[in-house]
Every structure is written in structure tokens, then in C-alpha cells.
Amino acid sequence: MTEASSIVVPKGEILFRPGQPCPGFVVLTEGSIRVTLTGPSGREVVLYRVRPGEVCLQTLSCLINDQPYAAEGVAETDIAGQLVPANALHEKFSDDEAFRDLIMASVATRFAEYQQLVEDVALTGFDERLARVLLRMAGSSVLVEATHSALATETASGRAYVTRRLAEFAKKGWVEQKADGIAILNRRALEQVAAGLR
């Protein structure tokens, strides 16, 4: 079996694009990869993120089915890990029980995330999705350092619609647009919106 090789990739570098062949399976030890899908209209949606201990379903699917990528992967932070060559994946899956368990557990997690994404887009109001994203991206901070375009990608919507809804949030005193992002003024109100209580 060909040995895995170490990889280090800086933040912002594109790891794969639609139509590209997959060179191997990445096992992350540091950082985060954002995987997005872009439709014919140019609208983009975040499918999922890959962090240490997690699996990129795009890569796994490409290797198993011998097909090119259908989505784009970008290093959201500086990343480091191991690249398992494509021709070695099946052997590693068969021989390495810990690796096999990691793959199966991560696939189950990814499936649940996909299910949640479909539920959010099809069954959840946009304001709920936007509030959830703002709270998630802010973390313990009061500032969301993201453009309206980035928020559109996170919420599977258009930039103009995000701008209109943020303006409505601002009128209600929940957020304020700043030069470097969006300030959360009323976290409690956003939490209620995110829970579908407003």
C-alpha cells in the first residue's frame, strides 16, 4: 500500500473544484474545510464543514464511485493532515479498524447534517435560519464578521434577501450593521427567532 503523505494548506486555498479528479482521502488533524455547492444561477450553499475526526463525503463518494468532484472545498482555516492515496483507500478501509469506524461514524453524522439542511431549507422560515447562522457565527462574541454574501451562502439564499431581512432585524433593534460585520444587540431576541418563538 502506498503510504499516506503529510499535507499543510493555508487558509483560503481551494482544495478541490467541480469536475476535478480526487487525488486521495484527507484525514484532517488541524483546521476546517468548507464544502459548498453552486447552482446554475450562481447561488451558493454550504453543504458542510470538515474538521478533525470528520469525513468529507464529497471526497469519499468520488473515490468509491471513481467520479470527479461535484462541489468545491476551501480551507476555511490553515489546515494540516494526511493524504491517503486513492489507490490505498480500499486497503486501508479493510485493514484499519479504527479508520473504518471513523468513516462509518462520520458518514452517519454527515447524513444527519444533510437531513437538517433539507429540513432547514424546505421547512424552516428564513428568519429562523438567519438568526441561527448569526448566533453560530458570533459564538460568544457580539460581532459576526461576515459579509451579506457569506450569510447568503450559509443560509442557502440570495444576498439581496439577506440584506432586506437584516435591515428588518436592525429596525427591531436586534442587530446593527457595522463596517467590519454585524453587531448583535439583542441576543435573546435572536435566540427566540432561531427557536421559532417569534
CSV table of N, CA, C and O in Angstrom, one decimal, residues 37-152:
chain,number,residue,atom,x,y,z
A,37,LEU,N,-21.7,24.1,-2.6
A,37,LEU,CA,-22.3,23.7,-3.9
A,37,LEU,C,-22.9,25.0,-4.6
A,37,LEU,O,-23.6,25.7,-3.9
A,38,THR,N,-22.5,25.2,-5.8
A,38,THR,CA,-23.0,26.4,-6.6
A,38,THR,C,-24.0,25.9,-7.7
A,38,THR,O,-23.6,25.1,-8.5
A,39,GLY,N,-25.2,26.5,-7.7
A,39,GLY,CA,-26.2,26.2,-8.7
A,39,GLY,C,-25.9,27.0,-10.0
A,39,GLY,O,-25.1,27.9,-10.1
A,40,PRO,N,-26.7,26.6,-11.1
A,40,PRO,CA,-26.5,27.3,-12.4
A,40,PRO,C,-26.8,28.8,-12.3
A,40,PRO,O,-26.2,29.6,-13.0
A,41,SER,N,-27.6,29.2,-11.3
A,41,SER,CA,-27.9,30.7,-11.1
A,41,SER,C,-26.7,31.4,-10.5
A,41,SER,O,-26.7,32.6,-10.4
A,42,GLY,N,-25.8,30.7,-9.9
A,42,GLY,CA,-24.7,31.3,-9.2
A,42,GLY,C,-24.9,31.3,-7.7
A,42,GLY,O,-23.9,31.7,-7.0
A,43,ARG,N,-26.0,30.9,-7.2
A,43,ARG,CA,-26.3,30.9,-5.8
A,43,ARG,C,-25.5,29.7,-5.2
A,43,ARG,O,-25.4,28.7,-5.8
A,44,GLU,N,-25.0,30.0,-4.0
A,44,GLU,CA,-24.1,29.0,-3.4
A,44,GLU,C,-24.6,28.6,-2.0
A,44,GLU,O,-25.3,29.5,-1.3
A,45,VAL,N,-24.4,27.4,-1.6
A,45,VAL,CA,-24.9,26.9,-0.3
A,45,VAL,C,-23.8,26.1,0.3
A,45,VAL,O,-23.1,25.4,-0.3
A,46,VAL,N,-23.6,26.3,1.6
A,46,VAL,CA,-22.7,25.5,2.4
A,46,VAL,C,-23.3,24.1,2.7
A,46,VAL,O,-24.4,24.1,3.3
A,47,LEU,N,-22.6,23.1,2.2
A,47,LEU,CA,-23.1,21.7,2.4
A,47,LEU,C,-22.8,21.3,3.8
A,47,LEU,O,-23.6,20.7,4.6
A,48,TYR,N,-21.5,21.5,4.2
A,48,TYR,CA,-21.0,21.0,5.5
A,48,TYR,C,-19.6,21.5,5.7
A,48,TYR,O,-19.0,22.1,4.7
A,49,ARG,N,-19.0,21.4,6.8
A,49,ARG,CA,-17.6,21.6,7.1
A,49,ARG,C,-17.0,20.3,7.6
A,49,ARG,O,-17.6,19.5,8.2
A,50,VAL,N,-15.7,20.2,7.3
A,50,VAL,CA,-14.9,19.0,7.7
A,50,VAL,C,-13.9,19.5,8.7
A,50,VAL,O,-13.1,20.4,8.4
A,51,ARG,N,-13.9,18.9,9.9
A,51,ARG,CA,-13.0,19.2,10.9
A,51,ARG,C,-12.3,17.9,11.4
A,51,ARG,O,-12.6,16.8,10.9
A,52,PRO,N,-11.2,18.0,12.2
A,52,PRO,CA,-10.5,16.8,12.6
A,52,PRO,C,-11.5,15.7,13.1
A,52,PRO,O,-12.4,16.0,13.9
A,53,GLY,N,-11.3,14.5,12.7
A,53,GLY,CA,-12.1,13.4,13.1
A,53,GLY,C,-13.4,13.3,12.2
A,53,GLY,O,-14.2,12.4,12.5
A,54,GLU,N,-13.5,14.1,11.2
A,54,GLU,CA,-14.7,14.1,10.3
A,54,GLU,C,-14.3,13.7,8.9
A,54,GLU,O,-13.1,13.8,8.6
A,55,VAL,N,-15.3,13.3,8.1
A,55,VAL,CA,-15.1,12.8,6.8
A,55,VAL,C,-15.7,13.8,5.7
A,55,VAL,O,-16.8,14.3,6.0
A,56,CYS,N,-15.0,14.0,4.6
A,56,CYS,CA,-15.6,14.8,3.5
A,56,CYS,C,-16.4,13.8,2.6
A,56,CYS,O,-15.7,12.9,2.0
A,57,LEU,N,-17.7,13.8,2.6
A,57,LEU,CA,-18.5,12.9,1.9
A,57,LEU,C,-18.2,13.1,0.4
A,57,LEU,O,-18.3,12.1,-0.4
A,58,GLN,N,-18.0,14.3,-0.1
A,58,GLN,CA,-17.6,14.5,-1.5
A,58,GLN,C,-16.4,13.7,-1.9
A,58,GLN,O,-16.5,13.0,-2.9
A,59,THR,N,-15.4,13.7,-1.1
A,59,THR,CA,-14.2,13.0,-1.4
A,59,THR,C,-14.4,11.5,-1.3
A,59,THR,O,-14.0,10.7,-2.2
A,60,LEU,N,-15.1,11.1,-0.3
A,60,LEU,CA,-15.4,9.6,-0.2
A,60,LEU,C,-16.2,9.1,-1.4
A,60,LEU,O,-15.9,8.1,-1.9
A,61,SER,N,-17.2,9.9,-1.7
A,61,SER,CA,-18.1,9.5,-2.9
A,61,SER,C,-17.3,9.4,-4.2
A,61,SER,O,-17.4,8.5,-5.0
A,62,CYS,N,-16.4,10.4,-4.4
A,62,CYS,CA,-15.6,10.5,-5.6
A,62,CYS,C,-14.7,9.3,-5.7
A,62,CYS,O,-14.5,8.7,-6.8
A,63,LEU,N,-14.1,8.9,-4.6
A,63,LEU,CA,-13.1,7.8,-4.6
A,63,LEU,C,-13.8,6.4,-4.7
A,63,LEU,O,-13.4,5.6,-5.5
A,64,ILE,N,-14.9,6.3,-4.1
A,64,ILE,CA,-15.7,5.0,-4.2
A,64,ILE,C,-16.3,4.8,-5.5
A,64,ILE,O,-16.2,3.7,-6.1
A,65,ASN,N,-16.8,5.9,-6.1
A,65,ASN,CA,-17.5,5.8,-7.4
A,65,ASN,C,-16.6,6.1,-8.6
A,65,ASN,O,-17.1,6.1,-9.7
A,66,ASP,N,-15.3,6.5,-8.3
A,66,ASP,CA,-14.4,6.9,-9.4
A,66,ASP,C,-15.0,8.0,-10.2
A,66,ASP,O,-15.0,7.9,-11.5
A,67,GLN,N,-15.5,9.1,-9.6
A,67,GLN,CA,-16.1,10.2,-10.3
A,67,GLN,C,-15.4,11.5,-9.8
A,67,GLN,O,-14.8,11.5,-8.8
A,68,PRO,N,-15.5,12.5,-10.6
A,68,PRO,CA,-14.9,13.8,-10.3
A,68,PRO,C,-15.7,14.5,-9.2
A,68,PRO,O,-16.9,14.1,-8.9
A,69,TYR,N,-15.1,15.5,-8.6
A,69,TYR,CA,-15.9,16.3,-7.6
A,69,TYR,C,-17.1,17.0,-8.2
A,69,TYR,O,-17.0,17.4,-9.4
A,70,ALA,N,-18.1,17.2,-7.4
A,70,ALA,CA,-19.3,18.0,-7.8
A,70,ALA,C,-19.4,19.3,-7.0
A,70,ALA,O,-20.3,20.1,-7.3
A,71,ALA,N,-18.6,19.4,-6.0
A,71,ALA,CA,-18.7,20.6,-5.1
A,71,ALA,C,-17.3,21.2,-5.0
A,71,ALA,O,-16.3,20.7,-5.6
A,72,GLU,N,-17.2,22.3,-4.2
A,72,GLU,CA,-15.9,23.0,-4.0
A,72,GLU,C,-15.6,22.9,-2.5
A,72,GLU,O,-16.4,23.1,-1.7
A,73,GLY,N,-14.3,22.7,-2.3
A,73,GLY,CA,-13.8,22.6,-0.9
A,73,GLY,C,-12.7,23.7,-0.7
A,73,GLY,O,-11.8,23.8,-1.5
A,74,VAL,N,-12.8,24.5,0.3
A,74,VAL,CA,-11.9,25.6,0.6
A,74,VAL,C,-11.4,25.4,2.0
A,74,VAL,O,-12.1,25.1,2.9
A,75,ALA,N,-10.1,25.7,2.2
A,75,ALA,CA,-9.5,25.7,3.5
A,75,ALA,C,-10.1,26.9,4.3
A,75,ALA,O,-9.7,28.0,4.0
A,76,GLU,N,-11.0,26.7,5.2
A,76,GLU,CA,-11.6,27.8,5.9
A,76,GLU,C,-10.6,28.4,6.9
A,76,GLU,O,-10.7,29.6,7.3
A,77,THR,N,-9.6,27.6,7.4
A,77,THR,CA,-8.5,28.0,8.2
A,77,THR,C,-7.3,27.3,7.7
A,77,THR,O,-7.4,26.5,6.7
A,78,ASP,N,-6.1,27.6,8.2
A,78,ASP,CA,-5.0,26.8,7.9
A,78,ASP,C,-5.3,25.4,8.3
A,78,ASP,O,-5.8,25.1,9.4
A,79,ILE,N,-4.9,24.4,7.4
A,79,ILE,CA,-5.2,23.0,7.8
A,79,ILE,C,-4.0,22.2,7.7
A,79,ILE,O,-3.0,22.5,7.0
A,80,ALA,N,-4.0,21.0,8.4
A,80,ALA,CA,-2.9,20.1,8.3
A,80,ALA,C,-3.6,18.7,8.4
A,80,ALA,O,-4.6,18.5,9.0
A,81,GLY,N,-2.9,17.7,7.9
A,81,GLY,CA,-3.4,16.4,7.9
A,81,GLY,C,-2.6,15.4,7.1
A,81,GLY,O,-1.4,15.6,6.8
A,82,GLN,N,-3.2,14.3,6.8
A,82,GLN,CA,-2.6,13.2,6.0
A,82,GLN,C,-3.5,13.0,4.7
A,82,GLN,O,-4.7,13.0,4.8
A,83,LEU,N,-2.8,12.7,3.6
A,83,LEU,CA,-3.5,12.4,2.4
A,83,LEU,C,-3.3,10.9,2.1
A,83,LEU,O,-2.1,10.5,1.9
A,84,VAL,N,-4.3,10.2,2.1
A,84,VAL,CA,-4.3,8.8,1.8
A,84,VAL,C,-4.5,8.6,0.3
A,84,VAL,O,-5.6,9.0,-0.2
A,85,PRO,N,-3.6,8.1,-0.4
A,85,PRO,CA,-3.7,8.0,-1.9
A,85,PRO,C,-5.0,7.2,-2.3
A,85,PRO,O,-5.4,6.3,-1.6
A,86,ALA,N,-5.6,7.6,-3.4
A,86,ALA,CA,-6.8,7.0,-3.9
A,86,ALA,C,-6.7,5.5,-4.0
A,86,ALA,O,-7.6,4.7,-3.6
A,87,ASN,N,-5.6,5.0,-4.5
A,87,ASN,CA,-5.4,3.5,-4.7
A,87,ASN,C,-5.2,2.8,-3.4
A,87,ASN,O,-5.2,1.6,-3.3
A,88,ALA,N,-5.0,3.5,-2.3
A,88,ALA,CA,-4.8,2.9,-1.0
A,88,ALA,C,-6.0,2.9,-0.1
A,88,ALA,O,-6.0,2.3,1.0
A,89,LEU,N,-7.1,3.7,-0.5
A,89,LEU,CA,-8.2,3.8,0.4
A,89,LEU,C,-8.9,2.5,0.7
A,89,LEU,O,-9.2,2.2,1.9
A,90,HIS,N,-9.2,1.7,-0.3
A,90,HIS,CA,-9.9,0.5,-0.1
A,90,HIS,C,-9.1,-0.5,0.9
A,90,HIS,O,-9.7,-1.1,1.7
A,91,GLU,N,-7.8,-0.5,0.7
A,91,GLU,CA,-7.0,-1.4,1.5
A,91,GLU,C,-7.0,-0.9,2.9
A,91,GLU,O,-7.1,-1.7,3.9
A,92,LYS,N,-6.9,0.4,3.1
A,92,LYS,CA,-6.9,1.0,4.5
A,92,LYS,C,-8.2,0.7,5.1
A,92,LYS,O,-8.3,0.4,6.3
A,93,PHE,N,-9.3,0.9,4.4
A,93,PHE,CA,-10.6,0.6,4.9
A,93,PHE,C,-10.8,-0.8,5.4
A,93,PHE,O,-11.4,-1.1,6.4
A,94,SER,N,-10.2,-1.7,4.6
A,94,SER,CA,-10.3,-3.1,5.0
A,94,SER,C,-9.4,-3.5,6.2
A,94,SER,O,-9.8,-4.3,7.0
A,95,ASP,N,-8.2,-2.9,6.2
A,95,ASP,CA,-7.2,-3.4,7.2
A,95,ASP,C,-7.2,-2.6,8.5
A,95,ASP,O,-6.7,-3.1,9.5
A,96,ASP,N,-7.7,-1.3,8.5
A,96,ASP,CA,-7.5,-0.4,9.6
A,96,ASP,C,-8.9,-0.3,10.3
A,96,ASP,O,-9.7,0.5,9.8
A,97,GLU,N,-9.1,-1.0,11.4
A,97,GLU,CA,-10.5,-1.0,12.0
A,97,GLU,C,-10.8,0.4,12.5
A,97,GLU,O,-12.0,0.9,12.4
A,98,ALA,N,-9.8,1.1,13.1
A,98,ALA,CA,-10.1,2.4,13.7
A,98,ALA,C,-10.5,3.4,12.5
A,98,ALA,O,-11.4,4.2,12.7
A,99,PHE,N,-9.8,3.3,11.4
A,99,PHE,CA,-10.1,4.2,10.2
A,99,PHE,C,-11.5,3.8,9.7
A,99,PHE,O,-12.3,4.7,9.4
A,100,ARG,N,-11.8,2.6,9.7
A,100,ARG,CA,-13.2,2.1,9.2
A,100,ARG,C,-14.3,2.7,10.1
A,100,ARG,O,-15.3,3.2,9.7
A,101,ASP,N,-14.0,2.6,11.5
A,101,ASP,CA,-15.0,3.1,12.4
A,101,ASP,C,-15.2,4.6,12.3
A,101,ASP,O,-16.3,5.1,12.4
A,102,LEU,N,-14.1,5.3,12.1
A,102,LEU,CA,-14.1,6.7,11.9
A,102,LEU,C,-15.0,7.1,10.7
A,102,LEU,O,-15.9,8.0,10.7
A,103,ILE,N,-14.8,6.4,9.5
A,103,ILE,CA,-15.5,6.6,8.3
A,103,ILE,C,-17.0,6.4,8.5
A,103,ILE,O,-17.9,7.2,8.2
A,104,MET,N,-17.4,5.3,9.1
A,104,MET,CA,-18.8,4.9,9.3
A,104,MET,C,-19.5,5.9,10.3
A,104,MET,O,-20.6,6.3,10.0
A,105,ALA,N,-18.8,6.3,11.4
A,105,ALA,CA,-19.4,7.2,12.3
A,105,ALA,C,-19.6,8.6,11.6
A,105,ALA,O,-20.6,9.3,11.8
A,106,SER,N,-18.6,9.0,10.9
A,106,SER,CA,-18.7,10.3,10.2
A,106,SER,C,-19.7,10.4,9.1
A,106,SER,O,-20.4,11.4,8.9
A,107,VAL,N,-19.9,9.3,8.4
A,107,VAL,CA,-20.9,9.2,7.4
A,107,VAL,C,-22.3,9.4,8.0
A,107,VAL,O,-23.2,10.1,7.5
A,108,ALA,N,-22.5,8.7,9.1
A,108,ALA,CA,-23.8,8.8,9.8
A,108,ALA,C,-24.0,10.3,10.3
A,108,ALA,O,-25.1,10.8,10.2
A,109,THR,N,-23.0,10.9,10.7
A,109,THR,CA,-23.1,12.3,11.2
A,109,THR,C,-23.4,13.2,10.0
A,109,THR,O,-24.3,14.1,10.1
A,110,ARG,N,-22.7,13.0,8.9
A,110,ARG,CA,-23.0,13.8,7.7
A,110,ARG,C,-24.4,13.6,7.2
A,110,ARG,O,-25.0,14.5,6.7
A,111,PHE,N,-24.9,12.4,7.2
A,111,PHE,CA,-26.3,12.1,6.8
A,111,PHE,C,-27.2,13.0,7.6
A,111,PHE,O,-28.2,13.5,7.1
A,112,ALA,N,-27.0,13.0,8.9
A,112,ALA,CA,-27.9,13.8,9.8
A,112,ALA,C,-27.8,15.3,9.5
A,112,ALA,O,-28.8,16.0,9.5
A,113,GLU,N,-26.6,15.7,9.1
A,113,GLU,CA,-26.4,17.1,8.7
A,113,GLU,C,-27.2,17.4,7.5
A,113,GLU,O,-27.8,18.5,7.3
A,114,TYR,N,-27.1,16.5,6.5
A,114,TYR,CA,-27.8,16.7,5.2
A,114,TYR,C,-29.3,16.8,5.5
A,114,TYR,O,-30.0,17.6,4.9
A,115,GLN,N,-29.8,15.9,6.4
A,115,GLN,CA,-31.2,15.9,6.7
A,115,GLN,C,-31.6,17.2,7.3
A,115,GLN,O,-32.7,17.8,7.0
A,116,GLN,N,-30.8,17.7,8.2
A,116,GLN,CA,-31.0,19.0,8.8
A,116,GLN,C,-31.0,20.1,7.8
A,116,GLN,O,-31.9,21.1,7.9
A,117,LEU,N,-30.1,20.1,6.9
A,117,LEU,CA,-30.0,21.1,5.8
A,117,LEU,C,-31.3,21.1,5.0
A,117,LEU,O,-31.9,22.2,4.8
A,118,VAL,N,-31.8,20.0,4.6
A,118,VAL,CA,-33.0,19.9,3.8
A,118,VAL,C,-34.2,20.4,4.7
A,118,VAL,O,-35.0,21.2,4.2
A,119,GLU,N,-34.2,20.0,5.9
A,119,GLU,CA,-35.3,20.5,6.8
A,119,GLU,C,-35.3,22.0,7.0
A,119,GLU,O,-36.3,22.6,6.9
A,120,ASP,N,-34.1,22.5,7.2
A,120,ASP,CA,-34.0,24.0,7.3
A,120,ASP,C,-34.4,24.7,6.1
A,120,ASP,O,-35.2,25.7,6.2
A,121,VAL,N,-34.0,24.3,4.9
A,121,VAL,CA,-34.3,25.0,3.7
A,121,VAL,C,-35.8,24.8,3.3
A,121,VAL,O,-36.5,25.7,2.9
A,122,ALA,N,-36.3,23.6,3.5
A,122,ALA,CA,-37.7,23.3,3.0
A,122,ALA,C,-38.8,23.6,4.0
A,122,ALA,O,-39.9,23.9,3.7
A,123,LEU,N,-38.4,23.4,5.3
A,123,LEU,CA,-39.5,23.5,6.3
A,123,LEU,C,-39.3,24.6,7.3
A,123,LEU,O,-40.2,24.8,8.2
A,124,THR,N,-38.2,25.3,7.3
A,124,THR,CA,-38.0,26.4,8.3
A,124,THR,C,-38.0,27.8,7.7
A,124,THR,O,-37.6,27.9,6.6
A,125,GLY,N,-38.6,28.7,8.4
A,125,GLY,CA,-38.7,30.1,7.9
A,125,GLY,C,-37.3,30.7,7.8
A,125,GLY,O,-36.4,30.3,8.5
A,126,PHE,N,-37.1,31.6,6.8
A,126,PHE,CA,-35.8,32.2,6.6
A,126,PHE,C,-35.3,32.9,7.8
A,126,PHE,O,-34.1,32.8,8.1
A,127,ASP,N,-36.1,33.7,8.5
A,127,ASP,CA,-35.6,34.4,9.7
A,127,ASP,C,-35.1,33.5,10.7
A,127,ASP,O,-34.1,33.8,11.4
A,128,GLU,N,-35.6,32.3,10.9
A,128,GLU,CA,-35.1,31.3,11.8
A,128,GLU,C,-33.7,30.9,11.4
A,128,GLU,O,-32.8,30.8,12.2
A,129,ARG,N,-33.5,30.6,10.1
A,129,ARG,CA,-32.2,30.2,9.6
A,129,ARG,C,-31.2,31.3,9.7
A,129,ARG,O,-30.1,31.1,10.2
A,130,LEU,N,-31.6,32.5,9.4
A,130,LEU,CA,-30.7,33.7,9.5
A,130,LEU,C,-30.3,33.9,11.0
A,130,LEU,O,-29.1,34.1,11.3
A,131,ALA,N,-31.2,33.8,11.9
A,131,ALA,CA,-30.9,34.0,13.3
A,131,ALA,C,-29.9,32.9,13.8
A,131,ALA,O,-29.0,33.2,14.5
A,132,ARG,N,-30.2,31.7,13.4
A,132,ARG,CA,-29.3,30.6,13.8
A,132,ARG,C,-27.9,30.8,13.3
A,132,ARG,O,-26.9,30.6,14.1
A,133,VAL,N,-27.8,31.2,12.1
A,133,VAL,CA,-26.4,31.4,11.5
A,133,VAL,C,-25.7,32.6,12.2
A,133,VAL,O,-24.5,32.5,12.5
A,134,LEU,N,-26.4,33.6,12.5
A,134,LEU,CA,-25.8,34.8,13.1
A,134,LEU,C,-25.3,34.4,14.5
A,134,LEU,O,-24.2,34.7,14.9
A,135,LEU,N,-26.1,33.6,15.3
A,135,LEU,CA,-25.7,33.2,16.6
A,135,LEU,C,-24.5,32.2,16.5
A,135,LEU,O,-23.6,32.3,17.3
A,136,ARG,N,-24.6,31.3,15.6
A,136,ARG,CA,-23.5,30.3,15.4
A,136,ARG,C,-22.2,31.0,15.1
A,136,ARG,O,-21.1,30.7,15.6
A,137,MET,N,-22.3,31.9,14.1
A,137,MET,CA,-21.0,32.6,13.6
A,137,MET,C,-20.5,33.6,14.7
A,137,MET,O,-19.3,33.8,14.8
A,138,ALA,N,-21.4,34.1,15.5
A,138,ALA,CA,-20.9,35.1,16.6
A,138,ALA,C,-20.2,34.3,17.7
A,138,ALA,O,-19.3,34.8,18.3
A,139,GLY,N,-20.7,33.1,18.0
A,139,GLY,CA,-20.2,32.4,19.2
A,139,GLY,C,-20.4,33.2,20.4
A,139,GLY,O,-21.5,33.7,20.7
A,140,SER,N,-19.4,33.4,21.2
A,140,SER,CA,-19.5,34.2,22.4
A,140,SER,C,-19.3,35.7,22.2
A,140,SER,O,-19.4,36.5,23.1
A,141,SER,N,-19.0,36.0,20.9
A,141,SER,CA,-18.8,37.5,20.6
A,141,SER,C,-20.1,38.1,20.3
A,141,SER,O,-21.1,37.5,20.2
A,142,VAL,N,-20.1,39.4,20.2
A,142,VAL,CA,-21.3,40.2,19.8
A,142,VAL,C,-21.2,40.6,18.3
A,142,VAL,O,-22.1,41.2,17.8
A,143,LEU,N,-20.0,40.3,17.7
A,143,LEU,CA,-19.8,40.7,16.3
A,143,LEU,C,-19.7,39.5,15.4
A,143,LEU,O,-19.0,38.6,15.6
A,144,VAL,N,-20.5,39.5,14.3
A,144,VAL,CA,-20.5,38.5,13.2
A,144,VAL,C,-19.6,39.1,12.1
A,144,VAL,O,-20.1,40.0,11.4
A,145,GLU,N,-18.4,38.6,11.9
A,145,GLU,CA,-17.5,39.1,10.9
A,145,GLU,C,-17.8,38.4,9.6
A,145,GLU,O,-17.1,37.5,9.2
A,146,ALA,N,-18.9,38.8,8.9
A,146,ALA,CA,-19.3,38.2,7.7
A,146,ALA,C,-20.0,39.2,6.8
A,146,ALA,O,-20.7,40.1,7.3
A,147,THR,N,-19.8,39.0,5.5
A,147,THR,CA,-20.5,39.8,4.5
A,147,THR,C,-21.9,39.3,4.3
A,147,THR,O,-22.2,38.2,4.7
A,148,HIS,N,-22.7,40.1,3.6
A,148,HIS,CA,-24.1,39.6,3.3
A,148,HIS,C,-24.0,38.4,2.3
A,148,HIS,O,-24.8,37.5,2.4
A,149,SER,N,-23.0,38.5,1.5
A,149,SER,CA,-22.8,37.3,0.5
A,149,SER,C,-22.5,36.1,1.3
A,149,SER,O,-23.0,35.0,1.0
A,150,ALA,N,-21.6,36.2,2.3
A,150,ALA,CA,-21.3,35.0,3.1
A,150,ALA,C,-22.5,34.5,3.8
A,150,ALA,O,-22.7,33.2,3.9
A,151,LEU,N,-23.3,35.4,4.4
A,151,LEU,CA,-24.5,34.9,5.1
A,151,LEU,C,-25.5,34.3,4.1
A,151,LEU,O,-26.2,33.3,4.5
A,152,ALA,N,-25.6,34.8,2.9
A,152,ALA,CA,-26.4,34.2,1.9
A,152,ALA,C,-26.0,32.7,1.6
A,152,ALA,O,-26.8,31.8,1.5
